[in-house]
Coordinates of C-alpha atoms (C1' of nucleotides) in Angstrom, one line a residue:
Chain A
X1 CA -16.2 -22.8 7.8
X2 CA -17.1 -19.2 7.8
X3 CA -14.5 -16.2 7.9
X4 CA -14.7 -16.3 11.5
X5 CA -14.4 -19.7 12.2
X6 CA -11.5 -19.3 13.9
X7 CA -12.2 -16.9 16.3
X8 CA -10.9 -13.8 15.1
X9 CA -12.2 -10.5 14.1
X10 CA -15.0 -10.4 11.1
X11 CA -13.5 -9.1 8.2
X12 CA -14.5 -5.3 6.9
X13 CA -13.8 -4.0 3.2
X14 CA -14.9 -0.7 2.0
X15 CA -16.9 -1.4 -0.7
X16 CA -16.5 1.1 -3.9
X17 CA -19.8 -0.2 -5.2
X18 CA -22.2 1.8 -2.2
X19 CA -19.1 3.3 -1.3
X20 CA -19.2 1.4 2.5
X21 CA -17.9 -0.7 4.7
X22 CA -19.3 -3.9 4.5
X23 CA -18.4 -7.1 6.3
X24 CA -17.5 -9.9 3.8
X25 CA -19.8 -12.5 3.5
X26 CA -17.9 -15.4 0.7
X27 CA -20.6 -16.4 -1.8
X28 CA -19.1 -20.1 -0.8
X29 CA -17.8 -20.7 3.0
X30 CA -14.1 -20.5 3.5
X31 CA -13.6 -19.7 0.0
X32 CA -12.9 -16.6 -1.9
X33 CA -12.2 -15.6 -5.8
X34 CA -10.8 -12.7 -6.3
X35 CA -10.2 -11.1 -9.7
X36 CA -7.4 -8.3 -10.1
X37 CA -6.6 -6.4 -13.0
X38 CA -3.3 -6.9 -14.4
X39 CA -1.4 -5.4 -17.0
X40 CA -1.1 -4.3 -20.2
X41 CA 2.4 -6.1 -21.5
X42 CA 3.9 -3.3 -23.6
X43 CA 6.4 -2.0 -21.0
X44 CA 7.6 -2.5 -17.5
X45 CA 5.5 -1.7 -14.6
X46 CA 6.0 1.3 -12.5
X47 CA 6.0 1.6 -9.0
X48 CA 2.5 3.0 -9.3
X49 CA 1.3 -0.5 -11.1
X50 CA 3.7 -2.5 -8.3
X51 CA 1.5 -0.3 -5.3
X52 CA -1.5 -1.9 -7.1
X53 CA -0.1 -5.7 -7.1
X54 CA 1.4 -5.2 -3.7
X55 CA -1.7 -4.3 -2.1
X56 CA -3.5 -7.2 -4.3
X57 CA -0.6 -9.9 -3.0
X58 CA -1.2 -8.1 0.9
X59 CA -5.5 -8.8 0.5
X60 CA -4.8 -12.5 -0.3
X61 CA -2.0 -13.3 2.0
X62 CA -4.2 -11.3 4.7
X63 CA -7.5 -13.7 3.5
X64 CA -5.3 -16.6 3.7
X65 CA -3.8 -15.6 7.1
X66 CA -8.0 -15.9 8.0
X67 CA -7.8 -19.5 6.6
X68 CA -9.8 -18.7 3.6
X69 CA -9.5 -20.6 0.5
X70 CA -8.3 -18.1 -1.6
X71 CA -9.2 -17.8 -5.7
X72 CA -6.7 -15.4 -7.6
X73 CA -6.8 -14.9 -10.9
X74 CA -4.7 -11.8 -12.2
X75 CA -5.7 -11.5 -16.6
X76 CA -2.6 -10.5 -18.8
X77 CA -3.7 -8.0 -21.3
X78 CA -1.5 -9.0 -24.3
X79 CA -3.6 -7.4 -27.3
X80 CA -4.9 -3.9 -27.0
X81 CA -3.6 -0.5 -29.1
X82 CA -0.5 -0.2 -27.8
X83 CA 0.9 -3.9 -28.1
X84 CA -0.6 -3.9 -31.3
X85 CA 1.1 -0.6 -32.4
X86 CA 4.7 -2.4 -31.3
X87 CA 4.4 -5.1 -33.0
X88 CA 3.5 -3.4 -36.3
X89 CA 6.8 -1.0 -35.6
X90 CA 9.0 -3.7 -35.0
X91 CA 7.4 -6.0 -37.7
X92 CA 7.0 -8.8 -35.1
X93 CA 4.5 -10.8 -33.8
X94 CA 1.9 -10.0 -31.0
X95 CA 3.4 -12.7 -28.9
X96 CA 7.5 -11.9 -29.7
X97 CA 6.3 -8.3 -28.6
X98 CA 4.6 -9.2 -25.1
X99 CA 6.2 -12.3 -23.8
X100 CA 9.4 -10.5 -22.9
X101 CA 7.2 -7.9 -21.2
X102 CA 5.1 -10.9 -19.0
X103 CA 8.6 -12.3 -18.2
X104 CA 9.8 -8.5 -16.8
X105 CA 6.4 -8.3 -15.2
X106 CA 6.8 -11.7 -13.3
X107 CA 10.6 -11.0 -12.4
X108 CA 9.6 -7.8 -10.7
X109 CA 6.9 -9.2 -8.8
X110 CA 9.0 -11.5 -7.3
X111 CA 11.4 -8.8 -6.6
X112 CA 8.8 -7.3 -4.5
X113 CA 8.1 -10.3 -3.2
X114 CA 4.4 -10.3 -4.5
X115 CA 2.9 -14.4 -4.1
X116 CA 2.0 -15.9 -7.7
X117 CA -1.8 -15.2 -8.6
X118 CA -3.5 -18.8 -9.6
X119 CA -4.4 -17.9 -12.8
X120 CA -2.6 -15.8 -15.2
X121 CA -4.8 -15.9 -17.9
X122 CA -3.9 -13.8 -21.4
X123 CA -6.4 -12.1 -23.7
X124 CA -5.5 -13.8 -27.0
X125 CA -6.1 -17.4 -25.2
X126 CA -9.2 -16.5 -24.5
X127 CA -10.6 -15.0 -27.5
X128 CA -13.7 -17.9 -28.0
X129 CA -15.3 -17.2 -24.4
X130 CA -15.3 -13.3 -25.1
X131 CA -17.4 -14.1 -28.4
X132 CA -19.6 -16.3 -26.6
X133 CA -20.5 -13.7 -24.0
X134 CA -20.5 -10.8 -27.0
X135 CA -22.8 -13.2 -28.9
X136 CA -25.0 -13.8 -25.3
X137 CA -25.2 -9.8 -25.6
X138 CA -26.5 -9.6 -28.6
X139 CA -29.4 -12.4 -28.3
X140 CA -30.4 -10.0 -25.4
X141 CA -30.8 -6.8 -26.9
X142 CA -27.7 -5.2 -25.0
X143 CA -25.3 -5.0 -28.1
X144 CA -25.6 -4.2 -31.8
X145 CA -23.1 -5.1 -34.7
X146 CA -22.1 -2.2 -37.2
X147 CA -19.7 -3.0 -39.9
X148 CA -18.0 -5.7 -38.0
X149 CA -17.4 -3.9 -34.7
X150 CA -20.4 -5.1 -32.0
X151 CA -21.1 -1.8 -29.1
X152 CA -22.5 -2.3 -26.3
X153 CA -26.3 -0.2 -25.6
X154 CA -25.3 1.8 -22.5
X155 CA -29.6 2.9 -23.2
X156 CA -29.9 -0.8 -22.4
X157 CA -28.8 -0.8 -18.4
X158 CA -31.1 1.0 -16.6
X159 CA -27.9 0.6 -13.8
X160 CA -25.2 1.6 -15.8
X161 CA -22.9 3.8 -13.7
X162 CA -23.5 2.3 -10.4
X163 CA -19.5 1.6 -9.6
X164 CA -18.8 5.0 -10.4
X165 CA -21.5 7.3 -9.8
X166 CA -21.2 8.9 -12.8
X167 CA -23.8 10.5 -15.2
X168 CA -23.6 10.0 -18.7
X169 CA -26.2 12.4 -19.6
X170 CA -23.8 14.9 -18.6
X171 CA -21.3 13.6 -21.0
X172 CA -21.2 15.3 -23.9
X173 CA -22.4 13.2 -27.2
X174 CA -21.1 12.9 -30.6
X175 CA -17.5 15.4 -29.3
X176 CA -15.4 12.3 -28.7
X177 CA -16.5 9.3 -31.1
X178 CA -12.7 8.2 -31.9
X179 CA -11.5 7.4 -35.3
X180 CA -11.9 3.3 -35.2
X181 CA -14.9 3.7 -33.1
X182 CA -17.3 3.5 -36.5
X183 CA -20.8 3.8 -36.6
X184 CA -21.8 4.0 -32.8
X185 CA -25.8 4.4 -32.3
X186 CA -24.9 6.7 -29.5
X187 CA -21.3 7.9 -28.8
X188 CA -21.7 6.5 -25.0
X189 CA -21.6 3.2 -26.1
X190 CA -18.3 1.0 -25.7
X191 CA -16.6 -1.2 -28.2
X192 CA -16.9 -5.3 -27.2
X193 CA -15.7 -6.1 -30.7
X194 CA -13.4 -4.2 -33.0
X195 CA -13.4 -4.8 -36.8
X196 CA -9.8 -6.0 -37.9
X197 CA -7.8 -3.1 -39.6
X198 CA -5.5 -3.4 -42.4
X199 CA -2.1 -5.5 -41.3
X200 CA -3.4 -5.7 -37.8
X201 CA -3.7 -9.0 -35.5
X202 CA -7.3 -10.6 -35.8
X203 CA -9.2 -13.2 -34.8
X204 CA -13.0 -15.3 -36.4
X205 CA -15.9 -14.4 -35.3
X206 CA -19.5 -13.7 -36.6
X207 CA -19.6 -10.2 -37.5
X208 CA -16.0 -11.1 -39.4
X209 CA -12.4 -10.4 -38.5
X210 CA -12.0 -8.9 -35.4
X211 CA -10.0 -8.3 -32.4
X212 CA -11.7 -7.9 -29.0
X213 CA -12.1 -4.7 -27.1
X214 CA -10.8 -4.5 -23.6
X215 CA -13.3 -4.2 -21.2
X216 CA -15.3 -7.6 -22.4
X217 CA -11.5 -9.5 -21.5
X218 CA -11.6 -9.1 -18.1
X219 CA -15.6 -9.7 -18.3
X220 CA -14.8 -13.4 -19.6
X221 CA -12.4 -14.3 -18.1
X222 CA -13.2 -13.9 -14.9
X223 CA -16.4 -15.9 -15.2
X224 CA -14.3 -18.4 -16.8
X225 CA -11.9 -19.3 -13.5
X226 CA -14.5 -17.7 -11.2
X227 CA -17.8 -18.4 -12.1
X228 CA -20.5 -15.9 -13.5
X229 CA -20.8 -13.8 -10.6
X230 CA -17.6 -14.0 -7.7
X231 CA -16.6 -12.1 -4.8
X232 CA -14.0 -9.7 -5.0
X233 CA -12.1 -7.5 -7.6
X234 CA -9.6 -5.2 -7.4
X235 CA -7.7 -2.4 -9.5
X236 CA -6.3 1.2 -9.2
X237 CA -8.6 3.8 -9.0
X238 CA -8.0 4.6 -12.5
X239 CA -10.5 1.3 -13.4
X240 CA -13.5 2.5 -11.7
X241 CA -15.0 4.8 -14.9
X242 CA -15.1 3.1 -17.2
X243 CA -13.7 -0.1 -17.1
X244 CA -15.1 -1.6 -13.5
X245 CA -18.0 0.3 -14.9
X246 CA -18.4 -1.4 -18.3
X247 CA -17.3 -5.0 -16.6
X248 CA -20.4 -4.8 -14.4
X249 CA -22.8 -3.4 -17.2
X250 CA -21.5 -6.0 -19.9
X251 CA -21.4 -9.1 -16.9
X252 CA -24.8 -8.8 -15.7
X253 CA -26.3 -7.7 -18.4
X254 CA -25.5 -11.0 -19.8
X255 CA -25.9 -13.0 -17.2
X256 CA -28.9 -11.4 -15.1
X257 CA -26.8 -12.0 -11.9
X258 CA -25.3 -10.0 -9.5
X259 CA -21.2 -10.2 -11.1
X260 CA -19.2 -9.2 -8.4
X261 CA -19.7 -8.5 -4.3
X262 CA -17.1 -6.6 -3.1
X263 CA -14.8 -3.8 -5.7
X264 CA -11.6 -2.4 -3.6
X265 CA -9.9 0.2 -5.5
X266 CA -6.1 0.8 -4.4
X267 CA -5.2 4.7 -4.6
X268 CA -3.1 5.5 -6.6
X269 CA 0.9 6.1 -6.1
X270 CA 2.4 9.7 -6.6
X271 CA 6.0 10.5 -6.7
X272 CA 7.2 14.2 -4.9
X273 CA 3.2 15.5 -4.4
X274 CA 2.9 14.7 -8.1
X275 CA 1.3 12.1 -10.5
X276 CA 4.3 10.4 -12.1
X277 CA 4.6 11.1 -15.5
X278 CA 7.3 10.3 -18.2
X279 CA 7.4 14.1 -18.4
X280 CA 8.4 15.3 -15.2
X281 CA 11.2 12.6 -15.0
X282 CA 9.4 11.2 -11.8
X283 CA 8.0 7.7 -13.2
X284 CA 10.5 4.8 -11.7
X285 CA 10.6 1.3 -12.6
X286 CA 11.8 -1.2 -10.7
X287 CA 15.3 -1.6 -12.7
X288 CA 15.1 2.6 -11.5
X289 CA 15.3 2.1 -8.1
X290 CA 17.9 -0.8 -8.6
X291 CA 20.3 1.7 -10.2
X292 CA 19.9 4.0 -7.5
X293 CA 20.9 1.2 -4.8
X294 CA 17.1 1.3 -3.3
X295 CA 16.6 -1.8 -0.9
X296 CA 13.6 -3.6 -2.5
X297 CA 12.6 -5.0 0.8
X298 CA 12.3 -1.1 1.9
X299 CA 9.8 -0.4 -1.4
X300 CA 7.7 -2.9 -0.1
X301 CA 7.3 -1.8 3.3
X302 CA 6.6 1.7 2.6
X303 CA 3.7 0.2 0.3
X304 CA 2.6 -1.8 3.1
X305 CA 3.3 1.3 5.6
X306 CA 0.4 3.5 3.9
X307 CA -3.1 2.3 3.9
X308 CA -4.3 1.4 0.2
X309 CA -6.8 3.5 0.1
X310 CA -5.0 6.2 0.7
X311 CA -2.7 8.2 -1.9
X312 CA 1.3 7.0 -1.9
X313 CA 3.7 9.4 -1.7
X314 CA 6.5 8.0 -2.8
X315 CA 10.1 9.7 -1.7
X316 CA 13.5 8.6 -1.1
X317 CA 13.2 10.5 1.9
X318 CA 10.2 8.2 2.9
X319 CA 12.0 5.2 1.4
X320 CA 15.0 6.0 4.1
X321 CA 12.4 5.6 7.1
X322 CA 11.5 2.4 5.7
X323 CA 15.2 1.7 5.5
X324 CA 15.2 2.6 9.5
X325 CA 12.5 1.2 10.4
X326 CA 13.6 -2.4 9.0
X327 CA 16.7 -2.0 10.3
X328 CA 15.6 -1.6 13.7
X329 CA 13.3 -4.9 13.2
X330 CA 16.6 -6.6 12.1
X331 CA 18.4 -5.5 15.1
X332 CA 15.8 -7.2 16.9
X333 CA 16.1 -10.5 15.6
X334 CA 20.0 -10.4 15.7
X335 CA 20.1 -9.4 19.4
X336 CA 17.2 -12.0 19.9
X337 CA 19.9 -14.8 18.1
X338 CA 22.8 -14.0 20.9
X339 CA 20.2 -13.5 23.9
X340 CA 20.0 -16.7 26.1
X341 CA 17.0 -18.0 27.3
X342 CA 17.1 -18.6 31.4
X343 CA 15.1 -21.2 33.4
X344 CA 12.2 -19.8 34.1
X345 CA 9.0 -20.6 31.1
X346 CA 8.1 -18.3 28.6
X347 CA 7.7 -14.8 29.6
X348 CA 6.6 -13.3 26.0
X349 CA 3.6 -15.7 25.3
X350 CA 1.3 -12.9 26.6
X351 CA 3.2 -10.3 24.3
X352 CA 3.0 -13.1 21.2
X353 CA -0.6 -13.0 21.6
X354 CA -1.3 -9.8 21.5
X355 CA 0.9 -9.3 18.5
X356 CA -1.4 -12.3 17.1
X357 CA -4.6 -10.6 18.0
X358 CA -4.3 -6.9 17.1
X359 CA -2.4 -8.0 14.2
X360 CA -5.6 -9.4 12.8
X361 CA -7.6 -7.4 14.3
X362 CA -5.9 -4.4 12.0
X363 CA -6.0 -6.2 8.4
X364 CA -9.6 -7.5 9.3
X365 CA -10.2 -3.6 9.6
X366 CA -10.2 -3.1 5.7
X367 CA -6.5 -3.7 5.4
X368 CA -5.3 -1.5 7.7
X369 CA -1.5 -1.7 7.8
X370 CA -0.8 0.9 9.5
X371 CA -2.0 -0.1 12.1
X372 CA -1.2 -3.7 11.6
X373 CA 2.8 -2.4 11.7
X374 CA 1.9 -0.6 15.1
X375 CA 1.3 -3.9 16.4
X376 CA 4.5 -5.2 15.2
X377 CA 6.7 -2.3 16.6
X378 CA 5.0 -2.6 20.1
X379 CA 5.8 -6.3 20.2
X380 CA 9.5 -5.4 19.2
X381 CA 9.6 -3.1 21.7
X382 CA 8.4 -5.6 24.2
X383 CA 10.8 -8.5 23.2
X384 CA 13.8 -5.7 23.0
X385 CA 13.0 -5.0 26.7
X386 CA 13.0 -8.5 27.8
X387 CA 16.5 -9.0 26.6
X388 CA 17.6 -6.3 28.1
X389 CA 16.2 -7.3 31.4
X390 CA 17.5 -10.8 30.6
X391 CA 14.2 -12.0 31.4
X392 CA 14.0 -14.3 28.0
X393 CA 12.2 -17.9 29.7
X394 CA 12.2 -21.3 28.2
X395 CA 10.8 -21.6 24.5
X396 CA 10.6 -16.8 24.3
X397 CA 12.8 -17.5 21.3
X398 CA 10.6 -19.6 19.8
X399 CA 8.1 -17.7 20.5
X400 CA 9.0 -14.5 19.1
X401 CA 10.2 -16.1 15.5
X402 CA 6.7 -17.7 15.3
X403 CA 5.0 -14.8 16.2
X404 CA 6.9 -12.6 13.6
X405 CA 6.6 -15.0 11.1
X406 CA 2.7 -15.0 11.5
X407 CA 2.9 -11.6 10.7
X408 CA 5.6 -11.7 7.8
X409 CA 2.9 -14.8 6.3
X410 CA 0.8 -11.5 5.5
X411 CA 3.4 -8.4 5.8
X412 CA 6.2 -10.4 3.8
X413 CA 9.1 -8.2 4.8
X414 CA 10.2 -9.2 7.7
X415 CA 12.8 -12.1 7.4
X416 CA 16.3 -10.5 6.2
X417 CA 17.2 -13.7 5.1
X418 CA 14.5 -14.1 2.8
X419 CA 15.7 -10.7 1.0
X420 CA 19.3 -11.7 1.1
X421 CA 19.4 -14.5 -2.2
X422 CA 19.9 -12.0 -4.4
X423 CA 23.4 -11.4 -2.1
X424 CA 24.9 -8.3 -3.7
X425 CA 26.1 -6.9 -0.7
X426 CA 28.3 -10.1 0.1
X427 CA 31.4 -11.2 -2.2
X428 CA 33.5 -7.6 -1.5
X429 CA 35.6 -7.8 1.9
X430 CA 36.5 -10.3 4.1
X431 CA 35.6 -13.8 4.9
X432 CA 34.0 -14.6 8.1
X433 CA 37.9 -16.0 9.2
X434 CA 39.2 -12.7 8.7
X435 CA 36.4 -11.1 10.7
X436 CA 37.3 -13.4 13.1
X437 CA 40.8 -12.6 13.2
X438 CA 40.5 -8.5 13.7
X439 CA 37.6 -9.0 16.0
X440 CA 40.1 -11.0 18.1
X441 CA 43.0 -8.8 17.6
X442 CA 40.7 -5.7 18.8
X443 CA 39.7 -6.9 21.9
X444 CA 43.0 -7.8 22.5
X445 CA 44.0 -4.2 22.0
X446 CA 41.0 -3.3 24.4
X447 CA 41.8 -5.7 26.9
X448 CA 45.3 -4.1 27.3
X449 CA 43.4 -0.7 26.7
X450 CA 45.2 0.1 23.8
X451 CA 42.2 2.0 22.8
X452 CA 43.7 3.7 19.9
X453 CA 44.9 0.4 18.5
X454 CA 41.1 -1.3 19.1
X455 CA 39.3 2.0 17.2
X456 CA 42.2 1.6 14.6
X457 CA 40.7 -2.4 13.9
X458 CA 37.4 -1.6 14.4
X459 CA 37.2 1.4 11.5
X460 CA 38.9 -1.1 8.8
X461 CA 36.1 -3.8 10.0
X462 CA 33.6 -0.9 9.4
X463 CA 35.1 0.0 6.3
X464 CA 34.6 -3.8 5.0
X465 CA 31.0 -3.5 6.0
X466 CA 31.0 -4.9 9.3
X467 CA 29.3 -3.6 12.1
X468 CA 30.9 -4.0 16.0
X469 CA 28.4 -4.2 19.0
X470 CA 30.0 -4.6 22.7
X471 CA 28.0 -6.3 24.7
X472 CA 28.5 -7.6 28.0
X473 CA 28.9 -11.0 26.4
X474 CA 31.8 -9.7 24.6
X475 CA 32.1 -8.7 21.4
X476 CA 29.4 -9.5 18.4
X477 CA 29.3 -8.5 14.6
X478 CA 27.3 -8.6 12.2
X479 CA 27.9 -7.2 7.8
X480 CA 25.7 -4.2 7.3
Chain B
rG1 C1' -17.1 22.8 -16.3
rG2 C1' -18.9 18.0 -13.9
rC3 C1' -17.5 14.2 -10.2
rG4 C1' -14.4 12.5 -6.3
rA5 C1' -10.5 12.0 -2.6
rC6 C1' -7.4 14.3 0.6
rG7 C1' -5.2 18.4 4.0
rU8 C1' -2.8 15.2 11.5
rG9 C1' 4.3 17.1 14.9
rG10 C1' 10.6 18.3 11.0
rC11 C1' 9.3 13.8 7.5
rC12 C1' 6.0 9.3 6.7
rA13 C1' 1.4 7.8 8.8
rA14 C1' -3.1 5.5 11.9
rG15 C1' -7.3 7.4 14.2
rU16 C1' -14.0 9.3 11.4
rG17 C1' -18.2 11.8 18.0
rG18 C1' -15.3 10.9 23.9
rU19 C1' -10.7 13.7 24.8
rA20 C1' -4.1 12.7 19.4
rA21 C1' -1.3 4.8 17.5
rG22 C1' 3.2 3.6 15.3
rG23 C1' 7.8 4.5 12.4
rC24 C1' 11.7 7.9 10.9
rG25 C1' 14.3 12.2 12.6
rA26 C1' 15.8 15.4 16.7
rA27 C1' 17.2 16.5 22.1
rG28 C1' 18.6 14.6 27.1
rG29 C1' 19.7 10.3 30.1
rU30 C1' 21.4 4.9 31.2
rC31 C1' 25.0 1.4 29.4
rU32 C1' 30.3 1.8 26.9
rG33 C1' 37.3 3.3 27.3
rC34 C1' 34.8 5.8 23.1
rA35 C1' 31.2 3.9 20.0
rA36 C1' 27.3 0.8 18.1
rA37 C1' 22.7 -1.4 19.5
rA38 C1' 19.0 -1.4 23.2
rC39 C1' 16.2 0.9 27.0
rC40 C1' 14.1 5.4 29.5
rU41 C1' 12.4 10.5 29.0
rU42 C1' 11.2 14.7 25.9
rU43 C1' 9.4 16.3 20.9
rA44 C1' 1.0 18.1 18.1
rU45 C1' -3.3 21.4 24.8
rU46 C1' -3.7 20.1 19.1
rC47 C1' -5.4 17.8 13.9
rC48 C1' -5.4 23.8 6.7
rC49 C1' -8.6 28.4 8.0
rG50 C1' -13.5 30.5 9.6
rG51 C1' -18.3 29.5 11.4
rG52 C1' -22.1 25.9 13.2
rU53 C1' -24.4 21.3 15.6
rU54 C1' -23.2 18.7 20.4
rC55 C1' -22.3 17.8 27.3
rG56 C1' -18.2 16.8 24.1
rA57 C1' -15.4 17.1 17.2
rA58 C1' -9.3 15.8 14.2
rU59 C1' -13.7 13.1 13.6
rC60 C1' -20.7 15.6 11.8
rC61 C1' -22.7 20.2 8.9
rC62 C1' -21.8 24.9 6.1
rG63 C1' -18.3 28.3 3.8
rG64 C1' -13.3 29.2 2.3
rC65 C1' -8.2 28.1 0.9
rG66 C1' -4.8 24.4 -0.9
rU67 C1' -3.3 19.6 -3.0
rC68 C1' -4.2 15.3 -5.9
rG69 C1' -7.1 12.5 -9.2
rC70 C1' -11.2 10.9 -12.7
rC71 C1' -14.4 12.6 -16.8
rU72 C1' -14.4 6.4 -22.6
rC73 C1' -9.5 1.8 -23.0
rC74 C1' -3.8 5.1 -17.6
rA75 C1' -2.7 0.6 -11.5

RNA sequence: GGCGACGUGGCCAAGUGGUAAGGCGAAGGUCUGCAAAACCUUUAUUCCCGGGUUCGAAUCCCGGCGUCGCCUCCA
């Protein structure tokens, strides 16, 4: 099976490495691994990290949708400075510091929605593989030991930079050599190996205690669920110098093989025109946007609403479109429930299969979403019109929930019900009995047009959260 | 200073050579006792500014202005 074996569009990525679009070509038909940088568990993500694994979660469900066998694997950085520096503050362990963080970190993907990666795998499981592939550096000429920390030669990759672009003879030597970074040859050169410091978390190996440096983490263990040289990886832009950089430098410099095909880079998010920033009050977290009463559902369709390549602005006044524009797909569905179908066979087919086609069409375009979401609104707009027409035929129902739920296998936003669990807007009010009863009582009212009566009910159902529509059907509600 | 991305209607946002998708908002209309919802119509002769290439440019080139970001462990 090829990625077009099913007839649709051939799938295009931009490509940072080359910086092109490039048609995707899986190393193994109908199957594709995909690495993506996960996070560092000291603190909860932000909705600039929650961008990242949104757009990550939207390029596998959009593979899948393609029928491709997809490989995720999403690493867990649980040892690195800043965990290290909590634990030593709070005089706990590495793990009683960072498991509470991974639990956080799952919760809110699932709050988002975001589809479990295969693989989680964390840094200090993996500790043996990254000293095999520092040791495989070593026998190669690429790395050098110096009082129990092993650098990598950046002099030894004649390719080093190619991700990025960047130069490092214009970096300035010997300015920033940090404190723990010892006795570099040359102060480009990266860390694989640190040399254990007083009271700090360390592990064997054969240049003595140690703790492993970042980049060589998601080096290993990549090629340990995905094999020495895989597909696709993804991060923020933030990744590409140095650490997509360094990964590709360390990986095939060990290896002698290309390591990865296809890097897509998702743009960062910025809040108000401006990076978020602890300091400008303008970084939100999940729990944030809870407190605030933001609809979850909404934060993920305004991620999905701008391409990922593309810089997020993130505003509540943004966040209220996505608010609208859900609302309006809602409506569809819950004037779609009370339409009736007639005799005549299906009049929407045509209009499902065009939803079907340009949909992929879009997200085989290098994710485009955008337009992707066009093709959702135009089939709404379709099916709206044939209800109003009463022209629904035999099986149109059917139709229309399978075709929207095509598209949600990729968009994930568009079922209400599958939002609802977490039912906080239910439990104040009335009952569905009592809704019942005033419904009844005001078109009672109407039907002897005691008008003032009827807008008297229908204000106390709205103030309970309920929502009247008239229709010529009679009356229909709904809780908003 | 070096490197890069971006600048499309009130807001969000596609489109990267062929004559401006979509959503939100706003205005008018149909429907309604009034609403709500839906539908219809309108809302960028124009894509930051100035040159240039071209039969033709939002899309390519040059020069400005502005915004955002990266420059050794931040998605």
């Amino acid at each position: 099976m090829t990625e077009s074996s099913e007839g649709g569009p051939e799938i295009h990525f931009y490509n940072t490495l080359g910086r092109r679009r490039e048609r995707l070509r899986p190393r193994v038909p109908g199957r594709v691994g995909v690495y993506t940088c996960g996070p560092t568990v000291y603190a909860a993500s932000h909705i600039g990290n929650l961008r990242t694994f949104v757009f990550e979660d939207l390029l596998r469900r959009a593979l899948e949708l393609r029928g491709l066998e997809v490989t995720q694997v999403m690493n867990l950085t649980d040892v690195d400075d800043k965990t290290i520096r909590d634990a030593k503050e709070t005089g706990k362990s590495l793990a009683e510091v960072t498991d509470p963080w991974v639990d956080a970190f799952f919760r809110d993907l699932d709050r988002l929605h975001v589809q479990r990666a295969h693989e989680y795998p964390r840094a200090t499981d993996h500790v043996p593989e990254m000293i095999a592939l520092v040791e495989r550096l070593i026998e190669r000429g690429h790395a050098y030991e110096r009082e129990g920390s092993v650098f990598f030669r950046i002099a030894s990759d004649e390719d080093y930079g190619k991700l990025s672009g960047i130069d490092l003879e214009g970096v300035q030597q010997g300015e920033r050599v940090a404190s723990d970074e010892y006795g570099k040859d040359d102060a480009r050169d990266f860390v694989l190996w640190k040399a254990a410091k007083e009271g700090e978390p360390s592990w064997e190996s054969p240049w003595g205690e140690g703790r492993p440096g970042w980049h060589i983490e998601c080096s290993a263990m990549s090629m340990r669920y995905l094999g020495e040289s895989f597909d696709i990886h993804c991060g923020g832009v933030d990744n590409i110098f140095p650490h997509h950089d360094n990964e590709i430098a360390q990986s095939e410099s060990a290896t002698g093989e290309t390591f990865v095909a296809t890097w897509l880079h998702a743009e960062h998010l910025i809040v108000d025109g401006q990076k978020m920033s602890k300091s400008l009050g303008n970084l939100y977290t999940l729990d944030d946007l809870l407190e605030r009463g933001v609809d979850l559902r909404a934060v993920r369709y305004l991620f999905l609403s701008v391409h990922y390549r593309q810089k997020l602005n993130f505003t509540f006044e943004a966040l209220d479109g996505a608010v609208a524009a859900l609302r309006r797909l809602d409506e569809m569905r819950f004037r779609l429930d009370h339409a009736r179908e007639g005799e005549g066979g299906p009049r929407l087919a045509k209009a499902a299969a065009v939803l079907r086609r340009d949909f992929r069409a879009a997200l085989a375009d290098d994710l485009n979403t955008s337009a992707a979401l066009a093709a959702v609104h135009g089939f709404v707009r379709k099916v709206n019109v044939a209800i109003e027409k009463v022209e629904l035929g035999r099986g149109d129902k059917e139709a229309v929930t399978s075709a929207l739920a095509d598209a949600d296998s990729v968009l994930g936003v568009l079922d209400p019900a599958a939002w609802d669990a977490g039912g906080d807007t239910a439990g104040d009010g009335l009952d569905d009995d009592a809704v019942e009863e005033l419904v009844r009582q005001r078109q009672a009212a109407r039907e002897s047009r005691e008008f003032a009566e009827a807008d008297r009910l229908r204000d106390e159902l709205v103030e309970a959260g309920i929502v009247l529509e008239d229709t010529p059907q009679g009356p229909r509600w709904k809780r908003r």
